[in-house]
mmCIF file of C-alpha atoms in Angstrom:
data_model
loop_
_atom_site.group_PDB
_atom_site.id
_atom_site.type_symbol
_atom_site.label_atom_id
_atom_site.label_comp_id
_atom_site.label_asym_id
_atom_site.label_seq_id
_atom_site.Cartn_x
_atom_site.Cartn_y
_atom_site.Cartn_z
ATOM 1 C CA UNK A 1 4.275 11.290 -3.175
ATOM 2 C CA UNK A 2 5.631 13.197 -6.446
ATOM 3 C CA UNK A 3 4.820 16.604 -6.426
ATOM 4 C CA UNK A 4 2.277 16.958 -8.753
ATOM 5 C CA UNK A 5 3.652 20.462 -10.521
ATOM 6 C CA UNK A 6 6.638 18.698 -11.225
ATOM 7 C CA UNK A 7 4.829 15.405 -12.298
ATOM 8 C CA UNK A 8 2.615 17.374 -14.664
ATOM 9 C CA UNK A 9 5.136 19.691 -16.369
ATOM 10 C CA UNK A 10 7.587 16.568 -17.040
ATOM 11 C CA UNK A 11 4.889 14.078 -18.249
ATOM 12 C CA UNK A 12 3.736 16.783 -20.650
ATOM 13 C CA UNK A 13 7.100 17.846 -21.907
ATOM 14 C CA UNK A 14 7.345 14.503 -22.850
ATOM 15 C CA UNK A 15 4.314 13.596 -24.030
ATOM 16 C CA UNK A 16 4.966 16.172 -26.440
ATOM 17 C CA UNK A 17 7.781 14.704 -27.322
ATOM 18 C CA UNK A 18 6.484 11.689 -27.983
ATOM 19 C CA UNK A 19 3.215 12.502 -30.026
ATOM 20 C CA UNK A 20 1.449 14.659 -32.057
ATOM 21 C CA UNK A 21 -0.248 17.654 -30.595
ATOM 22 C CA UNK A 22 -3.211 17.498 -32.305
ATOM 23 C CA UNK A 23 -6.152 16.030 -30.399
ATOM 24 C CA UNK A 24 -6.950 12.328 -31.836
ATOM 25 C CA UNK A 25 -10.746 12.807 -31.871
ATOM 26 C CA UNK A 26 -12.532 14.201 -34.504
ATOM 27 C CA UNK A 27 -13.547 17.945 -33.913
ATOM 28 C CA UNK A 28 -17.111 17.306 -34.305
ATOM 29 C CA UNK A 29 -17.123 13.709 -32.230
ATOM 30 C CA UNK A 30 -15.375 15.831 -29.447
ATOM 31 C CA UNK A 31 -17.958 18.700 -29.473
ATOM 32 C CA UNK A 32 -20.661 15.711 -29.097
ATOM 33 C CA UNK A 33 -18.966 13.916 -26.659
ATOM 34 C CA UNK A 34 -18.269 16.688 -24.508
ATOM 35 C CA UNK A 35 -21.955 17.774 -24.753
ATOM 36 C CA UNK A 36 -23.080 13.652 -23.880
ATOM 37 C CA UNK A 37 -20.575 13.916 -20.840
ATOM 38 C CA UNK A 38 -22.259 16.993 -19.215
ATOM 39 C CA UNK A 39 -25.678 16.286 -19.513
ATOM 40 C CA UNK A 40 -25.605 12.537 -18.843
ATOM 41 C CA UNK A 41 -23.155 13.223 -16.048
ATOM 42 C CA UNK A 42 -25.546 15.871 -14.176
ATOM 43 C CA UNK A 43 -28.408 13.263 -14.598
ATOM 44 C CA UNK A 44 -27.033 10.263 -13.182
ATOM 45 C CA UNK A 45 -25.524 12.800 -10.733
ATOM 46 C CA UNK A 46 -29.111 13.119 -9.462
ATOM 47 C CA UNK A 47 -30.314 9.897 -10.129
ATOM 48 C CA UNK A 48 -27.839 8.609 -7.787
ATOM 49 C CA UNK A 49 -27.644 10.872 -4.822
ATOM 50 C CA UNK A 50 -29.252 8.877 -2.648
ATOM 51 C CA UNK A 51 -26.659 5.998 -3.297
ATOM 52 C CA UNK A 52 -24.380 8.278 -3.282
ATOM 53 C CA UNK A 53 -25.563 9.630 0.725
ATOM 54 C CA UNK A 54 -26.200 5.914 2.180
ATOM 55 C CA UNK A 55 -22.595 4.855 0.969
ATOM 56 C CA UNK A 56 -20.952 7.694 2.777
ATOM 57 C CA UNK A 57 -23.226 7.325 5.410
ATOM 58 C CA UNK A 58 -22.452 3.872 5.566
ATOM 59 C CA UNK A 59 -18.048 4.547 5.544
ATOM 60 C CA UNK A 60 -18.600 6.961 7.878
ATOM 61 C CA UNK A 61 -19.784 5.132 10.751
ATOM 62 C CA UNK A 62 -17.395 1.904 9.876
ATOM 63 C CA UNK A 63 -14.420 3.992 9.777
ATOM 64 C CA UNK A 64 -12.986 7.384 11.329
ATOM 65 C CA UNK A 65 -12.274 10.319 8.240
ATOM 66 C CA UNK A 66 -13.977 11.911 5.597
ATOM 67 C CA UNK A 67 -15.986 9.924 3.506
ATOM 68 C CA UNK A 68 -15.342 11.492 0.078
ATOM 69 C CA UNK A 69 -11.330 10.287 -0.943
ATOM 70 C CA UNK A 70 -9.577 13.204 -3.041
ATOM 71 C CA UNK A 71 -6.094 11.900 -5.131
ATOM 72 C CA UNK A 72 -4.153 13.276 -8.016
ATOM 73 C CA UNK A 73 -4.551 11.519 -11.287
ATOM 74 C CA UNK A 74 -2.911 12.162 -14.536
ATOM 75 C CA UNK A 75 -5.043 13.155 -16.844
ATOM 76 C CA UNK A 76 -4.976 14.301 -20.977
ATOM 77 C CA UNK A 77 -0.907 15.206 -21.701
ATOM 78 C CA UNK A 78 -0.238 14.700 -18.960
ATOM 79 C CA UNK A 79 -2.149 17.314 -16.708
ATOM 80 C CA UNK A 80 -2.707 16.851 -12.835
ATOM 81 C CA UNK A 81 -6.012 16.926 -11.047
ATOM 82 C CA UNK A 82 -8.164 15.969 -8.203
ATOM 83 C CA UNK A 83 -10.228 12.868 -8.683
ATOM 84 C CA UNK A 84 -13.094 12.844 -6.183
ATOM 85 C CA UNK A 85 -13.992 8.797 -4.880
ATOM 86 C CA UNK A 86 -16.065 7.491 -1.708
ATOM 87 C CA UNK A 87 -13.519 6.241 0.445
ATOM 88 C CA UNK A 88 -13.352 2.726 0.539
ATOM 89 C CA UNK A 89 -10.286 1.977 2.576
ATOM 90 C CA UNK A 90 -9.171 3.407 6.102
ATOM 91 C CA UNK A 91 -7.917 6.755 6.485
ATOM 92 C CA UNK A 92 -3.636 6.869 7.028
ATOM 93 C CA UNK A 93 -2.944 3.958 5.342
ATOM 94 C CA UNK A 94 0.914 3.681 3.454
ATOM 95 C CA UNK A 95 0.945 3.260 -0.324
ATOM 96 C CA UNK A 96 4.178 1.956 -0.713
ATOM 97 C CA UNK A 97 2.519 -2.244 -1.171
ATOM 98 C CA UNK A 98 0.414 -0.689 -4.011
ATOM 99 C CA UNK A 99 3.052 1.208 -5.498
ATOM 100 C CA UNK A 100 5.304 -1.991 -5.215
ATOM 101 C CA UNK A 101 2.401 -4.167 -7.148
ATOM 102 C CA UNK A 102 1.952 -1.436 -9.383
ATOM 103 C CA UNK A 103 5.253 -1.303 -10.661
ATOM 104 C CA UNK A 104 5.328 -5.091 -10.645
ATOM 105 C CA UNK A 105 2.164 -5.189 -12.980
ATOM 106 C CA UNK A 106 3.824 -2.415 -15.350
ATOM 107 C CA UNK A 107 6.944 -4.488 -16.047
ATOM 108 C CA UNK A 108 4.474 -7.694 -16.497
ATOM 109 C CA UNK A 109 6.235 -9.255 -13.501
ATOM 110 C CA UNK A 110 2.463 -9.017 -11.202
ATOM 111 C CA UNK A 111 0.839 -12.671 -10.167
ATOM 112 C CA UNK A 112 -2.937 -12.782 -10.631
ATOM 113 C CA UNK A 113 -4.976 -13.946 -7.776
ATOM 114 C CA UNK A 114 -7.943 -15.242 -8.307
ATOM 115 C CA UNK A 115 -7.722 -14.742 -11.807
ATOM 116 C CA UNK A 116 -6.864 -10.990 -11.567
ATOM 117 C CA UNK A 117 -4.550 -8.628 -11.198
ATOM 118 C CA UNK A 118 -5.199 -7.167 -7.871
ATOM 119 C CA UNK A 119 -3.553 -6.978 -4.706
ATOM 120 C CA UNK A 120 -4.751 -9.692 -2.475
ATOM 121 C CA UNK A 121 -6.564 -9.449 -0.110
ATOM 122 C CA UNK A 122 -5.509 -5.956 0.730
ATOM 123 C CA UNK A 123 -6.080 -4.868 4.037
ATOM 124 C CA UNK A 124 -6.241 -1.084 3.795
ATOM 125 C CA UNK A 125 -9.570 -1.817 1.974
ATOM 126 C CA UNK A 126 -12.771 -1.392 4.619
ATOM 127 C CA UNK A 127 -15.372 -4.091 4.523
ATOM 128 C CA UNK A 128 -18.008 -1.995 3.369
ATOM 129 C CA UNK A 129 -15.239 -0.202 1.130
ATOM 130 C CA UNK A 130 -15.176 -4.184 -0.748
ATOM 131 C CA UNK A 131 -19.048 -3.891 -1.658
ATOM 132 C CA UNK A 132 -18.585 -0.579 -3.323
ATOM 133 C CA UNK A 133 -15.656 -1.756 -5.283
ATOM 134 C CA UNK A 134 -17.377 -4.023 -6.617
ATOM 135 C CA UNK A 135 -20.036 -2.379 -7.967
ATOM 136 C CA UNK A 136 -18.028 0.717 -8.474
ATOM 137 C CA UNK A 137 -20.496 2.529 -5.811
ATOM 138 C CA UNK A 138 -17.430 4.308 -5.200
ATOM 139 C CA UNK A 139 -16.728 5.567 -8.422
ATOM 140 C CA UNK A 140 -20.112 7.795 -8.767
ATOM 141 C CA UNK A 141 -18.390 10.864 -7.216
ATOM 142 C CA UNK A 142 -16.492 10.968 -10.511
ATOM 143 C CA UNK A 143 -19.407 12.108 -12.429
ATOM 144 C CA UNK A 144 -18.684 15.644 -11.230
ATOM 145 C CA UNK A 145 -14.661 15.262 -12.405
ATOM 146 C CA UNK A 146 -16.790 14.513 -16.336
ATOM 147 C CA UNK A 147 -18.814 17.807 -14.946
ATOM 148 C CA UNK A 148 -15.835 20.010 -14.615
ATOM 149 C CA UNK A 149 -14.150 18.823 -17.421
ATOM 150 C CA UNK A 150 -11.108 17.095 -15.862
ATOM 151 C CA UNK A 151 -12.561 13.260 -17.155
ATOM 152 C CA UNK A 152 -15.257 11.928 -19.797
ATOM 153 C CA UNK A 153 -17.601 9.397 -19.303
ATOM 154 C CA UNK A 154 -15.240 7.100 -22.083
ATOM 155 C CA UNK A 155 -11.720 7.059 -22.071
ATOM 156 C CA UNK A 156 -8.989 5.252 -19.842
ATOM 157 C CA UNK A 157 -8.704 4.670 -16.442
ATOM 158 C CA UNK A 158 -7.291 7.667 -14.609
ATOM 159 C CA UNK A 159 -3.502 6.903 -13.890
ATOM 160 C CA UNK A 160 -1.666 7.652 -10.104
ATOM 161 C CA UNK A 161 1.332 9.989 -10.814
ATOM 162 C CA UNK A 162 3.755 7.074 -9.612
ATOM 163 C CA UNK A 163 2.637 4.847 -11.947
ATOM 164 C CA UNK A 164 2.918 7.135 -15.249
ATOM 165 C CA UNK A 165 6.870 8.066 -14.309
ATOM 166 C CA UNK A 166 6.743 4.363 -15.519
ATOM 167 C CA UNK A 167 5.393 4.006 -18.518
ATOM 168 C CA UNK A 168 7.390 3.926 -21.823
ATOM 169 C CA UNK A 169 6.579 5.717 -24.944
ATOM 170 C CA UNK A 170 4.120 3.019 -26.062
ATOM 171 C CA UNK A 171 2.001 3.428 -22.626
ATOM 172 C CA UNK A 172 1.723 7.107 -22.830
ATOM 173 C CA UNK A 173 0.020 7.238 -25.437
ATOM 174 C CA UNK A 174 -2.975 6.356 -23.729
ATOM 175 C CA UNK A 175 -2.900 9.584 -21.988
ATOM 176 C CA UNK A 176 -3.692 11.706 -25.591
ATOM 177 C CA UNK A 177 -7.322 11.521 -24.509
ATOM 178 C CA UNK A 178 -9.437 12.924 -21.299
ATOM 179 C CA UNK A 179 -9.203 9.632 -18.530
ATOM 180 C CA UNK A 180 -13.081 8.061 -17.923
ATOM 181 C CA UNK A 181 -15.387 6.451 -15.673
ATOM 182 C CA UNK A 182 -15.639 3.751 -17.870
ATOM 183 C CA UNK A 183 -14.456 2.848 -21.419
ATOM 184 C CA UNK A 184 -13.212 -0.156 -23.356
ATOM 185 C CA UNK A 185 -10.886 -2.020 -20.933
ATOM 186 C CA UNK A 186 -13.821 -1.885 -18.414
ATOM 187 C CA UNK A 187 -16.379 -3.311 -20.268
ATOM 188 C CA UNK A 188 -14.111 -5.586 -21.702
ATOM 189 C CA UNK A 189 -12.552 -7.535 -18.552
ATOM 190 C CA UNK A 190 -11.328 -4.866 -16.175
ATOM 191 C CA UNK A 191 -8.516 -6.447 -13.801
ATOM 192 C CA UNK A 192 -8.396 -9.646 -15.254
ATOM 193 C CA UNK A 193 -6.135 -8.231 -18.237
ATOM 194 C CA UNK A 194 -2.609 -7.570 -17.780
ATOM 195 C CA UNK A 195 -1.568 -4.035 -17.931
ATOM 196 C CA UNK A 196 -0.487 -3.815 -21.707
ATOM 197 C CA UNK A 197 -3.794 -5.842 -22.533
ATOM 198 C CA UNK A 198 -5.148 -2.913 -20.893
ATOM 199 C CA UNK A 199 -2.663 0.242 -22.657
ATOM 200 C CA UNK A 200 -3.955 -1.608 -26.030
ATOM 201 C CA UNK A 201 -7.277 -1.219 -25.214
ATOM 202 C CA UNK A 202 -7.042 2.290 -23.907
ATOM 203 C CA UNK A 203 -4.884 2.976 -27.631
ATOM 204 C CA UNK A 204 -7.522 0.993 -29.532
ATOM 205 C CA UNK A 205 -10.303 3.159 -28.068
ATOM 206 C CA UNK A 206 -8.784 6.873 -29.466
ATOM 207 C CA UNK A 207 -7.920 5.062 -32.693
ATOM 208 C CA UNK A 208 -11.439 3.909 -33.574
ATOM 209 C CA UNK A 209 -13.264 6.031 -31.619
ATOM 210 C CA UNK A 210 -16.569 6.695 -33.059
ATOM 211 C CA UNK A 211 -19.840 7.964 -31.665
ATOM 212 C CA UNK A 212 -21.666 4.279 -31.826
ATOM 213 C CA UNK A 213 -18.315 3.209 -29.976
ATOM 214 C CA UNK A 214 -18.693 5.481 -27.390
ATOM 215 C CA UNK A 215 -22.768 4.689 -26.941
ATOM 216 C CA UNK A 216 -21.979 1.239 -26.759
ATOM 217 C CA UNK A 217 -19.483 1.371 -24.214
ATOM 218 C CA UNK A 218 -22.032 3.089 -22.216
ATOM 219 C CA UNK A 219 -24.644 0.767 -22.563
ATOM 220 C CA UNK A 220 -22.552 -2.276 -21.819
ATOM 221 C CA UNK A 221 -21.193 -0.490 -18.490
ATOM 222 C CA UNK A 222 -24.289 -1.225 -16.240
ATOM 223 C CA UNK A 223 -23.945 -5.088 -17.657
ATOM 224 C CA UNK A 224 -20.320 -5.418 -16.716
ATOM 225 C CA UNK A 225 -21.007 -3.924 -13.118
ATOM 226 C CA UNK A 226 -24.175 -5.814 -12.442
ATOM 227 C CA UNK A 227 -22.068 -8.830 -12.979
ATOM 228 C CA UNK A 228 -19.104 -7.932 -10.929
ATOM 229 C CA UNK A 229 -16.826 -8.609 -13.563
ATOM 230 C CA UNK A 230 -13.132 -8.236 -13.286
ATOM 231 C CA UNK A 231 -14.036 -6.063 -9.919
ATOM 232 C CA UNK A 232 -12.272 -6.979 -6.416
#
């Protein structure tokens, strides 16, 4: 894996490069949304602790290894940090298939299966690890990334080091703002976009962000997870 120092200093460099410095969000939309992220955050924190305990209760006896899954992500300009996940798939497994789709996907050269684009039927992926995926059971540990200020609750999916050394000028631009547990791609198909589909989104969201934006991306989260949608 890229050493994240490296990653982080290069990506920003460039970012810099690339776009203005000034943060895209309103000053006094990023004061409220920073005050939303912490206190929503710490209460569905504690409203979901006990989800939280039976999932890594339940990982923990299907599979060897810790149940909580640390990774660097890339976050605002390009800044490294550790994103906190249940683990869904078994410990020791090789990333070089995923970083082989990944790239794929970037270029637009992926296939969809089943309608998205995922890896099929990936087999470093637990069977208990499946049922939090789709429901994004797995995801909940994030809330304390929003806590600490590394994410927001809105914004674009955390990107893996390996896949931002490939993105072009247009696709780093979705980096300008803090990464989320949710935002506008989510809600509005998740992996049954292609990956630009998805950069638009993620640009579209800083563009015309505005507080009822960011409320209604919230409310329509628990909808698009309920269903399942564009989840694997």
């Amino acid at each position: 894996m890229i050493a994240a120092t490296g990653v982080s200093t290069s990506l920003t460099r460039t970012l810099h490069l690339d776009t203005p410095r000034r943060y895209p969000l309103p000053l006094a939309g990023a004061a409220t949304k920073r005050t939303l992220d912490i206190v929503l955050s710490i209460l569905l924190l504690l409203g979901f602790l006990p989800i939280v305990a039976l999932a890594m209760a339940a990982i923990w006896l299907e599979s060897p290894g810790s149940p909580i899954f640390h990774q660097d992500r890339i976050g605002r300009d390009g800044r490294t940090f550790r994103l906190l996940k249940i683990r869904t798939m078994f410990s020791r497994n090789s990333d070089s298939s995923h970083q082989a789709y990944i790239t794929a996907l970037i270029k637009g050269q992926a296939q969809q299966h089943a309608g998205m684009f995922k890896m099929a039927h990936d087999p470093r992926i637990t069977r208990i690890g499946r049922v939090l995926r789709r429901y994004s059971i797995d995801e909940l540990p994030q809330l304390w990334n929003v806590v600490k200020g590394d994410m927001s609750l809105v914004g674009p999916r955390p990107a893996l080091p390996y896949e931002v050394e490939l993105y072009d000028a247009r696709q780093r631009q979705r980096l300008r703002v803090k990464p989320g547990v949710t935002g506008l791609w989510q809600v509005m198909g998740r992996a049954t976009m292609s990956f630009q589909e998805m950069v638009e989104l993620d640009i579209k969201y800083w563009e015309s962000w505005t507080f009822p934006m960011e409320l209604w991306i919230l409310l329509r989260t628990p909808w698009t997870v309920a269903r399942g949608i564009g989840a694997a």
